[in-house]
mmCIF file of C-alpha atoms in Angstrom:
data_model
loop_
_atom_site.group_PDB
_atom_site.id
_atom_site.type_symbol
_atom_site.label_atom_id
_atom_site.label_comp_id
_atom_site.label_asym_id
_atom_site.label_seq_id
_atom_site.Cartn_x
_atom_site.Cartn_y
_atom_site.Cartn_z
ATOM 1 C CA TRP B 1264 24.684 -10.688 -5.451
ATOM 2 C CA GLN B 1265 26.129 -7.733 -7.844
ATOM 3 C CA ALA B 1266 29.599 -9.749 -7.615
ATOM 4 C CA ALA B 1267 26.868 -13.089 -8.533
ATOM 5 C CA LEU B 1268 25.362 -11.364 -11.458
ATOM 6 C CA SER B 1269 27.694 -9.217 -12.647
ATOM 7 C CA ALA B 1270 29.371 -12.726 -13.008
ATOM 8 C CA GLU B 1271 26.464 -14.074 -14.931
ATOM 9 C CA ILE B 1272 26.794 -11.793 -17.483
ATOM 10 C CA LYS B 1273 29.559 -11.566 -18.262
ATOM 11 C CA ALA B 1274 29.735 -15.308 -18.962
ATOM 12 C CA GLN B 1275 26.136 -14.863 -20.986
ATOM 13 C CA THR B 1276 25.905 -13.040 -25.111
ATOM 14 C CA CYS B 1277 23.317 -12.242 -25.282
ATOM 15 C CA SER B 1278 22.582 -8.730 -26.448
ATOM 16 C CA HIS B 1279 19.935 -8.064 -23.879
ATOM 17 C CA VAL B 1280 18.367 -8.909 -20.013
ATOM 18 C CA VAL B 1281 15.718 -8.261 -17.509
ATOM 19 C CA MET B 1282 15.242 -7.337 -14.222
ATOM 20 C CA SER B 1283 12.167 -7.429 -13.084
ATOM 21 C CA SER B 1284 10.622 -7.030 -9.032
ATOM 22 C CA GLU B 1285 8.129 -5.040 -7.766
ATOM 23 C CA HIS B 1286 10.227 -4.214 -4.814
ATOM 24 C CA LEU B 1287 12.443 -1.947 -6.823
ATOM 25 C CA GLN B 1288 10.068 1.114 -6.735
ATOM 26 C CA SER B 1289 8.763 0.362 -3.159
ATOM 27 C CA ARG B 1290 12.666 -0.741 -1.245
ATOM 28 C CA LEU B 1291 14.800 1.663 -3.058
ATOM 29 C CA HIS B 1292 12.848 5.238 -2.245
ATOM 30 C CA GLU B 1293 15.922 7.400 -1.183
ATOM 31 C CA PRO B 1294 17.715 9.463 -3.341
ATOM 32 C CA GLU B 1295 20.991 8.550 -3.239
ATOM 33 C CA ALA B 1296 19.470 4.857 -3.632
ATOM 34 C CA ILE B 1297 18.331 5.215 -7.078
ATOM 35 C CA ARG B 1298 21.571 6.330 -8.059
ATOM 36 C CA ALA B 1299 23.919 3.989 -6.266
ATOM 37 C CA LEU B 1300 21.660 0.859 -8.382
ATOM 38 C CA SER B 1301 22.481 4.348 -11.857
ATOM 39 C CA ASP B 1302 25.830 3.636 -11.481
ATOM 40 C CA TYR B 1303 25.981 -0.017 -11.273
ATOM 41 C CA LEU B 1304 23.596 -0.638 -14.533
ATOM 42 C CA GLN B 1305 25.259 2.153 -16.415
ATOM 43 C CA ASP B 1306 28.997 0.126 -15.562
ATOM 44 C CA ARG B 1307 27.459 -2.623 -17.249
ATOM 45 C CA PHE B 1308 25.151 -1.929 -19.606
ATOM 46 C CA SER B 1309 24.801 0.967 -22.793
ATOM 47 C CA ASP B 1310 20.868 0.779 -23.019
ATOM 48 C CA ILE B 1311 18.707 1.382 -20.595
ATOM 49 C CA ARG B 1312 15.402 1.335 -20.244
ATOM 50 C CA VAL B 1313 13.154 1.616 -17.182
ATOM 51 C CA ILE B 1314 9.156 0.334 -17.400
ATOM 52 C CA LEU B 1315 7.182 0.794 -15.336
ATOM 53 C CA TYR B 1316 3.391 0.164 -14.612
ATOM 54 C CA ILE B 1317 0.884 2.060 -12.603
ATOM 55 C CA ARG B 1318 -2.194 1.196 -11.592
ATOM 56 C CA ASP B 1319 -6.088 2.913 -10.127
ATOM 57 C CA PRO B 1320 -4.471 3.788 -6.268
ATOM 58 C CA LEU B 1321 -7.461 2.685 -4.798
ATOM 59 C CA ASP B 1322 -7.452 -0.818 -6.381
ATOM 60 C CA THR B 1323 -3.885 -1.288 -5.247
ATOM 61 C CA ILE B 1324 -4.230 -0.023 -1.961
ATOM 62 C CA VAL B 1325 -7.386 -3.015 -2.034
ATOM 63 C CA SER B 1326 -3.989 -5.453 -3.009
ATOM 64 C CA LEU B 1327 -2.115 -4.388 -0.519
ATOM 65 C CA TYR B 1328 -5.077 -4.810 1.714
ATOM 66 C CA SER B 1329 -6.107 -8.377 0.800
ATOM 67 C CA THR B 1330 -2.387 -8.547 0.931
ATOM 68 C CA ALA B 1331 -2.253 -7.972 4.761
ATOM 69 C CA VAL B 1332 -4.880 -10.225 5.728
ATOM 70 C CA LYS B 1333 -3.332 -12.703 4.659
ATOM 71 C CA SER B 1334 -0.404 -11.789 5.979
ATOM 72 C CA GLY B 1335 -2.154 -11.134 9.472
ATOM 73 C CA SER B 1336 -3.362 -8.717 9.503
ATOM 74 C CA ARG B 1337 -6.278 -7.923 12.028
ATOM 75 C CA LEU B 1338 -6.895 -4.299 10.260
ATOM 76 C CA ALA B 1339 -11.872 -3.827 9.872
ATOM 77 C CA GLU B 1340 -10.971 -1.397 7.173
ATOM 78 C CA LEU B 1341 -9.099 0.694 4.826
ATOM 79 C CA PRO B 1342 -7.698 3.499 6.774
ATOM 80 C CA LEU B 1343 -8.881 6.231 5.719
ATOM 81 C CA SER B 1344 -4.905 7.494 5.613
ATOM 82 C CA PRO B 1345 -2.480 5.569 3.553
ATOM 83 C CA PRO B 1346 0.470 4.104 5.731
ATOM 84 C CA ASP B 1347 3.170 5.426 4.484
ATOM 85 C CA LEU B 1348 4.368 2.514 2.556
ATOM 86 C CA TRP B 1349 0.947 2.196 0.387
ATOM 87 C CA ALA B 1350 1.168 6.078 0.223
ATOM 88 C CA ASN B 1351 4.615 5.244 -1.165
ATOM 89 C CA ILE B 1352 3.210 2.989 -4.123
ATOM 90 C CA VAL B 1353 0.115 4.488 -5.265
ATOM 91 C CA ASN B 1354 1.491 8.490 -5.330
ATOM 92 C CA HIS B 1355 2.959 7.993 -9.145
ATOM 93 C CA LYS B 1356 3.613 11.696 -10.028
ATOM 94 C CA ALA B 1357 6.460 10.771 -7.055
ATOM 95 C CA THR B 1358 7.567 7.399 -7.559
ATOM 96 C CA ILE B 1359 7.778 9.121 -11.858
ATOM 97 C CA GLN B 1360 9.834 11.605 -10.777
ATOM 98 C CA ARG B 1361 12.530 10.601 -8.001
ATOM 99 C CA TRP B 1362 12.931 7.892 -10.222
ATOM 100 C CA GLN B 1363 14.114 10.130 -13.822
ATOM 101 C CA ALA B 1364 15.760 12.878 -11.610
ATOM 102 C CA ASN B 1365 18.112 9.713 -10.307
ATOM 103 C CA LEU B 1366 18.085 7.077 -12.422
ATOM 104 C CA ALA B 1367 18.791 9.095 -15.925
ATOM 105 C CA PRO B 1368 20.703 8.317 -18.654
ATOM 106 C CA ALA B 1369 17.369 5.762 -18.225
ATOM 107 C CA GLU B 1370 14.179 6.270 -20.426
ATOM 108 C CA LEU B 1371 11.055 5.821 -18.732
ATOM 109 C CA ARG B 1372 8.397 3.530 -20.246
ATOM 110 C CA LEU B 1373 5.224 3.769 -18.559
ATOM 111 C CA ARG B 1374 2.039 1.666 -18.780
ATOM 112 C CA LEU B 1375 -1.319 1.558 -17.412
ATOM 113 C CA PHE B 1376 -2.255 -1.446 -15.743
ATOM 114 C CA GLN B 1377 -5.629 -1.782 -16.438
ATOM 115 C CA LYS B 1378 -6.790 -5.331 -18.621
ATOM 116 C CA ASP B 1379 -8.665 -3.038 -21.536
ATOM 117 C CA ASP B 1380 -5.249 -1.065 -22.513
ATOM 118 C CA PHE B 1381 -2.933 -4.702 -22.301
ATOM 119 C CA VAL B 1382 -1.295 -4.985 -25.871
ATOM 120 C CA GLN B 1383 -3.895 -8.886 -26.666
ATOM 121 C CA GLY B 1384 -5.558 -7.532 -23.438
ATOM 122 C CA ASP B 1385 -2.545 -9.502 -21.240
ATOM 123 C CA LEU B 1386 -0.226 -8.135 -19.034
ATOM 124 C CA LEU B 1387 2.747 -10.612 -19.680
ATOM 125 C CA ALA B 1388 2.071 -10.325 -24.004
ATOM 126 C CA ASP B 1389 2.033 -6.623 -23.002
ATOM 127 C CA PHE B 1390 5.368 -7.027 -20.887
ATOM 128 C CA ILE B 1391 7.055 -8.227 -23.454
ATOM 129 C CA SER B 1392 6.144 -6.025 -26.157
ATOM 130 C CA ALA B 1393 7.323 -2.760 -24.421
ATOM 131 C CA ALA B 1394 10.196 -4.296 -23.290
ATOM 132 C CA GLU B 1395 10.621 -5.145 -26.457
ATOM 133 C CA LEU B 1396 11.689 -8.643 -26.824
ATOM 134 C CA PRO B 1397 11.138 -11.458 -28.989
ATOM 135 C CA ALA B 1398 9.158 -13.026 -30.338
ATOM 136 C CA LEU B 1399 9.420 -16.754 -28.067
ATOM 137 C CA ASP B 1400 7.605 -19.674 -26.613
ATOM 138 C CA TYR B 1401 7.148 -18.216 -23.602
ATOM 139 C CA LYS B 1402 6.273 -20.670 -20.388
ATOM 140 C CA ARG B 1403 4.130 -18.428 -18.737
ATOM 141 C CA PRO B 1404 3.854 -19.173 -15.148
ATOM 142 C CA LYS B 1405 0.699 -19.649 -13.272
ATOM 143 C CA ARG B 1406 -1.345 -16.341 -11.443
ATOM 144 C CA ALA B 1407 -0.505 -15.983 -8.135
ATOM 145 C CA ASN B 1408 -0.575 -14.220 -4.830
ATOM 146 C CA GLU B 1409 -4.589 -13.407 -5.706
ATOM 147 C CA SER B 1410 -6.523 -10.860 -3.365
ATOM 148 C CA LEU B 1411 -9.342 -12.378 -2.057
ATOM 149 C CA ASP B 1412 -13.067 -11.846 -2.012
ATOM 150 C CA ARG B 1413 -14.992 -10.590 0.359
ATOM 151 C CA LEU B 1414 -16.163 -13.086 2.332
ATOM 152 C CA GLY B 1415 -12.463 -14.718 2.675
ATOM 153 C CA LEU B 1416 -11.216 -11.520 3.382
ATOM 154 C CA GLU B 1417 -14.276 -11.148 6.344
ATOM 155 C CA VAL B 1418 -13.677 -14.606 7.600
ATOM 156 C CA LEU B 1419 -8.937 -14.739 8.372
ATOM 157 C CA ARG B 1420 -9.125 -11.461 9.112
ATOM 158 C CA ARG B 1421 -10.922 -12.326 12.748
ATOM 159 C CA LEU B 1422 -9.181 -16.197 12.627
ATOM 160 C CA ASN B 1423 -5.753 -13.672 11.978
ATOM 161 C CA LYS B 1424 -7.310 -12.704 16.371
ATOM 162 C CA ASP B 1425 -7.471 -16.065 17.244
ATOM 163 C CA ILE B 1426 -4.086 -18.078 15.251
ATOM 164 C CA PRO B 1427 -1.972 -14.962 15.275
ATOM 165 C CA VAL B 1428 1.610 -14.900 13.218
ATOM 166 C CA ILE B 1429 3.264 -13.383 16.502
ATOM 167 C CA LEU B 1430 3.360 -15.115 19.282
ATOM 168 C CA PRO B 1431 2.753 -12.787 22.082
ATOM 169 C CA ASP B 1432 6.387 -14.390 23.029
ATOM 170 C CA GLY B 1433 7.272 -13.156 19.791
ATOM 171 C CA THR B 1434 7.843 -16.108 18.263
ATOM 172 C CA THR B 1435 6.775 -17.666 15.460
ATOM 173 C CA ASN B 1436 2.805 -19.796 15.585
ATOM 174 C CA PRO B 1437 3.252 -22.789 14.110
ATOM 175 C CA GLN B 1438 -0.497 -23.499 13.871
ATOM 176 C CA ARG B 1439 -0.129 -20.948 11.391
ATOM 177 C CA GLY B 1440 0.544 -23.504 9.195
ATOM 178 C CA ASN B 1441 -0.003 -22.579 5.534
ATOM 179 C CA ILE B 1442 -3.547 -21.134 5.887
ATOM 180 C CA LYS B 1443 -2.776 -18.620 3.992
ATOM 181 C CA THR B 1444 -2.885 -21.160 1.074
ATOM 182 C CA VAL B 1445 -6.613 -22.524 2.664
ATOM 183 C CA PHE B 1446 -7.920 -19.609 2.146
ATOM 184 C CA GLU B 1447 -5.997 -18.377 -1.470
ATOM 185 C CA ALA B 1448 -7.343 -21.932 -2.465
ATOM 186 C CA HIS B 1449 -11.301 -21.137 -1.393
ATOM 187 C CA PHE B 1450 -11.996 -18.190 -0.797
ATOM 188 C CA ASN B 1451 -11.256 -15.966 -4.687
ATOM 189 C CA GLY B 1452 -13.896 -16.946 -6.777
ATOM 190 C CA GLY B 1453 -17.104 -14.538 -4.230
ATOM 191 C CA ALA B 1454 -17.944 -11.162 -4.680
ATOM 192 C CA PRO B 1455 -14.771 -8.400 -3.701
ATOM 193 C CA PHE B 1456 -13.812 -6.505 -0.805
ATOM 194 C CA LEU B 1457 -15.992 -3.862 -1.207
ATOM 195 C CA PRO B 1458 -13.979 -0.516 0.570
ATOM 196 C CA SER B 1459 -16.540 1.844 2.264
ATOM 197 C CA ALA B 1460 -17.940 5.421 0.746
ATOM 198 C CA GLU B 1461 -15.457 6.583 3.973
ATOM 199 C CA ALA B 1462 -12.987 5.142 1.920
ATOM 200 C CA VAL B 1463 -13.466 5.731 -1.026
ATOM 201 C CA ALA B 1464 -13.611 9.400 -1.010
ATOM 202 C CA ALA B 1465 -10.652 9.689 0.728
ATOM 203 C CA TYR B 1466 -8.420 7.882 -1.290
ATOM 204 C CA ASP B 1467 -10.082 9.495 -5.454
ATOM 205 C CA ALA B 1468 -9.396 12.373 -3.057
ATOM 206 C CA ALA B 1469 -5.688 11.700 -2.116
ATOM 207 C CA PHE B 1470 -3.522 10.679 -5.051
ATOM 208 C CA ALA B 1471 -6.099 13.297 -7.407
ATOM 209 C CA ASP B 1472 -3.688 15.481 -8.706
ATOM 210 C CA SER B 1473 -0.999 12.514 -9.246
ATOM 211 C CA ASN B 1474 -3.035 11.468 -11.577
ATOM 212 C CA ASP B 1475 -4.161 14.583 -13.416
ATOM 213 C CA TRP B 1476 -0.075 15.306 -13.541
ATOM 214 C CA VAL B 1477 0.975 11.706 -14.935
ATOM 215 C CA ARG B 1478 -2.133 11.982 -16.918
ATOM 216 C CA GLU B 1479 -1.556 15.680 -18.359
ATOM 217 C CA THR B 1480 2.499 14.449 -18.651
ATOM 218 C CA PHE B 1481 2.694 11.408 -20.524
ATOM 219 C CA PHE B 1482 -1.235 10.591 -21.981
ATOM 220 C CA PRO B 1483 -2.722 14.233 -22.726
ATOM 221 C CA GLU B 1484 -4.365 12.104 -25.366
ATOM 222 C CA ARG B 1485 -6.749 10.438 -22.419
ATOM 223 C CA GLU B 1486 -9.817 11.803 -20.443
ATOM 224 C CA TYR B 1487 -9.060 10.630 -17.601
ATOM 225 C CA LEU B 1488 -5.025 8.811 -17.121
ATOM 226 C CA PHE B 1489 -7.360 5.110 -15.450
ATOM 227 C CA THR B 1490 -10.872 3.990 -16.973
ATOM 228 C CA PRO B 1491 -13.709 5.398 -14.921
ATOM 229 C CA LYS B 1492 -15.404 2.335 -12.841
ATOM 230 C CA THR B 1493 -18.836 2.191 -10.848
ATOM 231 C CA ARG B 1494 -17.139 2.730 -7.596
ATOM 232 C CA ASN B 1495 -18.911 0.135 -5.203
ATOM 233 C CA MET B 1496 -19.365 0.782 -2.266
ATOM 234 C CA ALA B 1497 -20.128 -1.215 1.133
ATOM 235 C CA SER B 1498 -23.673 -2.050 1.266
ATOM 236 C CA GLU B 1499 -26.137 -3.438 3.475
ATOM 237 C CA ASP B 1500 -25.780 -7.550 1.585
ATOM 238 C CA ALA B 1501 -22.896 -7.870 4.093
ATOM 239 C CA LEU B 1502 -23.019 -10.644 6.666
ATOM 240 C CA ALA B 1503 -24.166 -9.764 9.063
ATOM 241 C CA PRO B 1504 -21.150 -8.568 11.768
ATOM 242 C CA GLY B 1505 -22.270 -11.605 13.872
ATOM 243 C CA ASP B 1506 -22.467 -14.433 12.289
ATOM 244 C CA LEU B 1507 -18.912 -13.431 10.138
ATOM 245 C CA ASP B 1508 -17.234 -14.083 13.605
ATOM 246 C CA GLU B 1509 -19.473 -17.462 14.482
ATOM 247 C CA MET B 1510 -17.761 -18.433 11.673
ATOM 248 C CA ALA B 1511 -14.301 -17.554 12.522
ATOM 249 C CA ALA B 1512 -14.431 -19.360 15.725
ATOM 250 C CA PHE B 1513 -15.543 -22.205 14.040
ATOM 251 C CA ALA B 1514 -13.124 -22.560 12.007
ATOM 252 C CA ALA B 1515 -10.465 -21.614 14.594
ATOM 253 C CA ALA B 1516 -11.656 -24.239 16.047
ATOM 254 C CA LEU B 1517 -10.822 -26.839 14.007
ATOM 255 C CA TRP B 1518 -7.994 -25.539 13.013
ATOM 256 C CA ARG B 1519 -6.363 -25.823 15.883
ATOM 257 C CA ARG B 1520 -8.143 -29.562 15.854
ATOM 258 C CA ASN B 1521 -6.448 -30.516 12.620
ATOM 259 C CA HIS B 1522 -3.798 -28.466 12.892
ATOM 260 C CA LYS B 1523 -2.839 -30.841 16.327
ATOM 261 C CA ARG B 1524 -4.246 -34.114 15.009
ATOM 262 C CA GLY B 1525 -1.564 -34.230 12.580
ATOM 263 C CA THR B 1526 1.104 -32.976 15.199
ATOM 264 C CA ARG B 1527 0.108 -36.251 16.786
ATOM 265 C CA LYS B 1528 0.391 -38.192 13.680
ATOM 266 C CA LYS B 1529 4.283 -36.686 12.684
ATOM 267 C CA ASN B 1530 4.942 -37.809 15.844
ATOM 268 C CA ARG B 1531 4.095 -41.194 15.826
ATOM 269 C CA THR B 1532 5.305 -41.467 12.656
#
């Protein structure tokens, strides 16, 4: 890909190149990997700027939990100690220091991922402004990878037990089909998933020092790094676990039956 990208850059007459990927942060977590990227960029560009969006750690963890369930996880609750991948993503102090130390002399532009701080209240408008891109009539993509609401998460994580992504023999389960797409389409507007009080306290405490360092270093004029919000925790208004188990079992039975019917029809065709 490096050779292909270099050829594309040479073939263009543009003065600016924009590269965007959330995996730069989550995959390049070793200093030598970031330095390798720095060497590649410095060989091709005279001015390098890094735009980094950081989000409230607990909000990020809830989003990651939703993605995990959509991918087949059976986790019933947020783990009180985050997996290494999750901890890396939300430890903003460590991310900033790692990239500043290994991508010099690139300029770091830090942005807060919360609507009240976006230019025009819009993420893409904010990025266009931060990247100093021209005011064009950009084609905007549809929203993607939306978090599931509470009911969708509760049902899907149970269904993941009956229709797992990976079968016991290590092969991909063909019965999964487009189940992720179906849940995303039907479970995105209800009450949000609410973590337990223990999880809220654990994550707020775990990343308090990181958030305070970022605020003092980059946003000293702010009283808080992220806009304070009431931490609504899981409460008694949640559906009974037994009812959810029955709902998931029913959904699994319907899904298997429809998938089997669709397979037979496809074979006949």
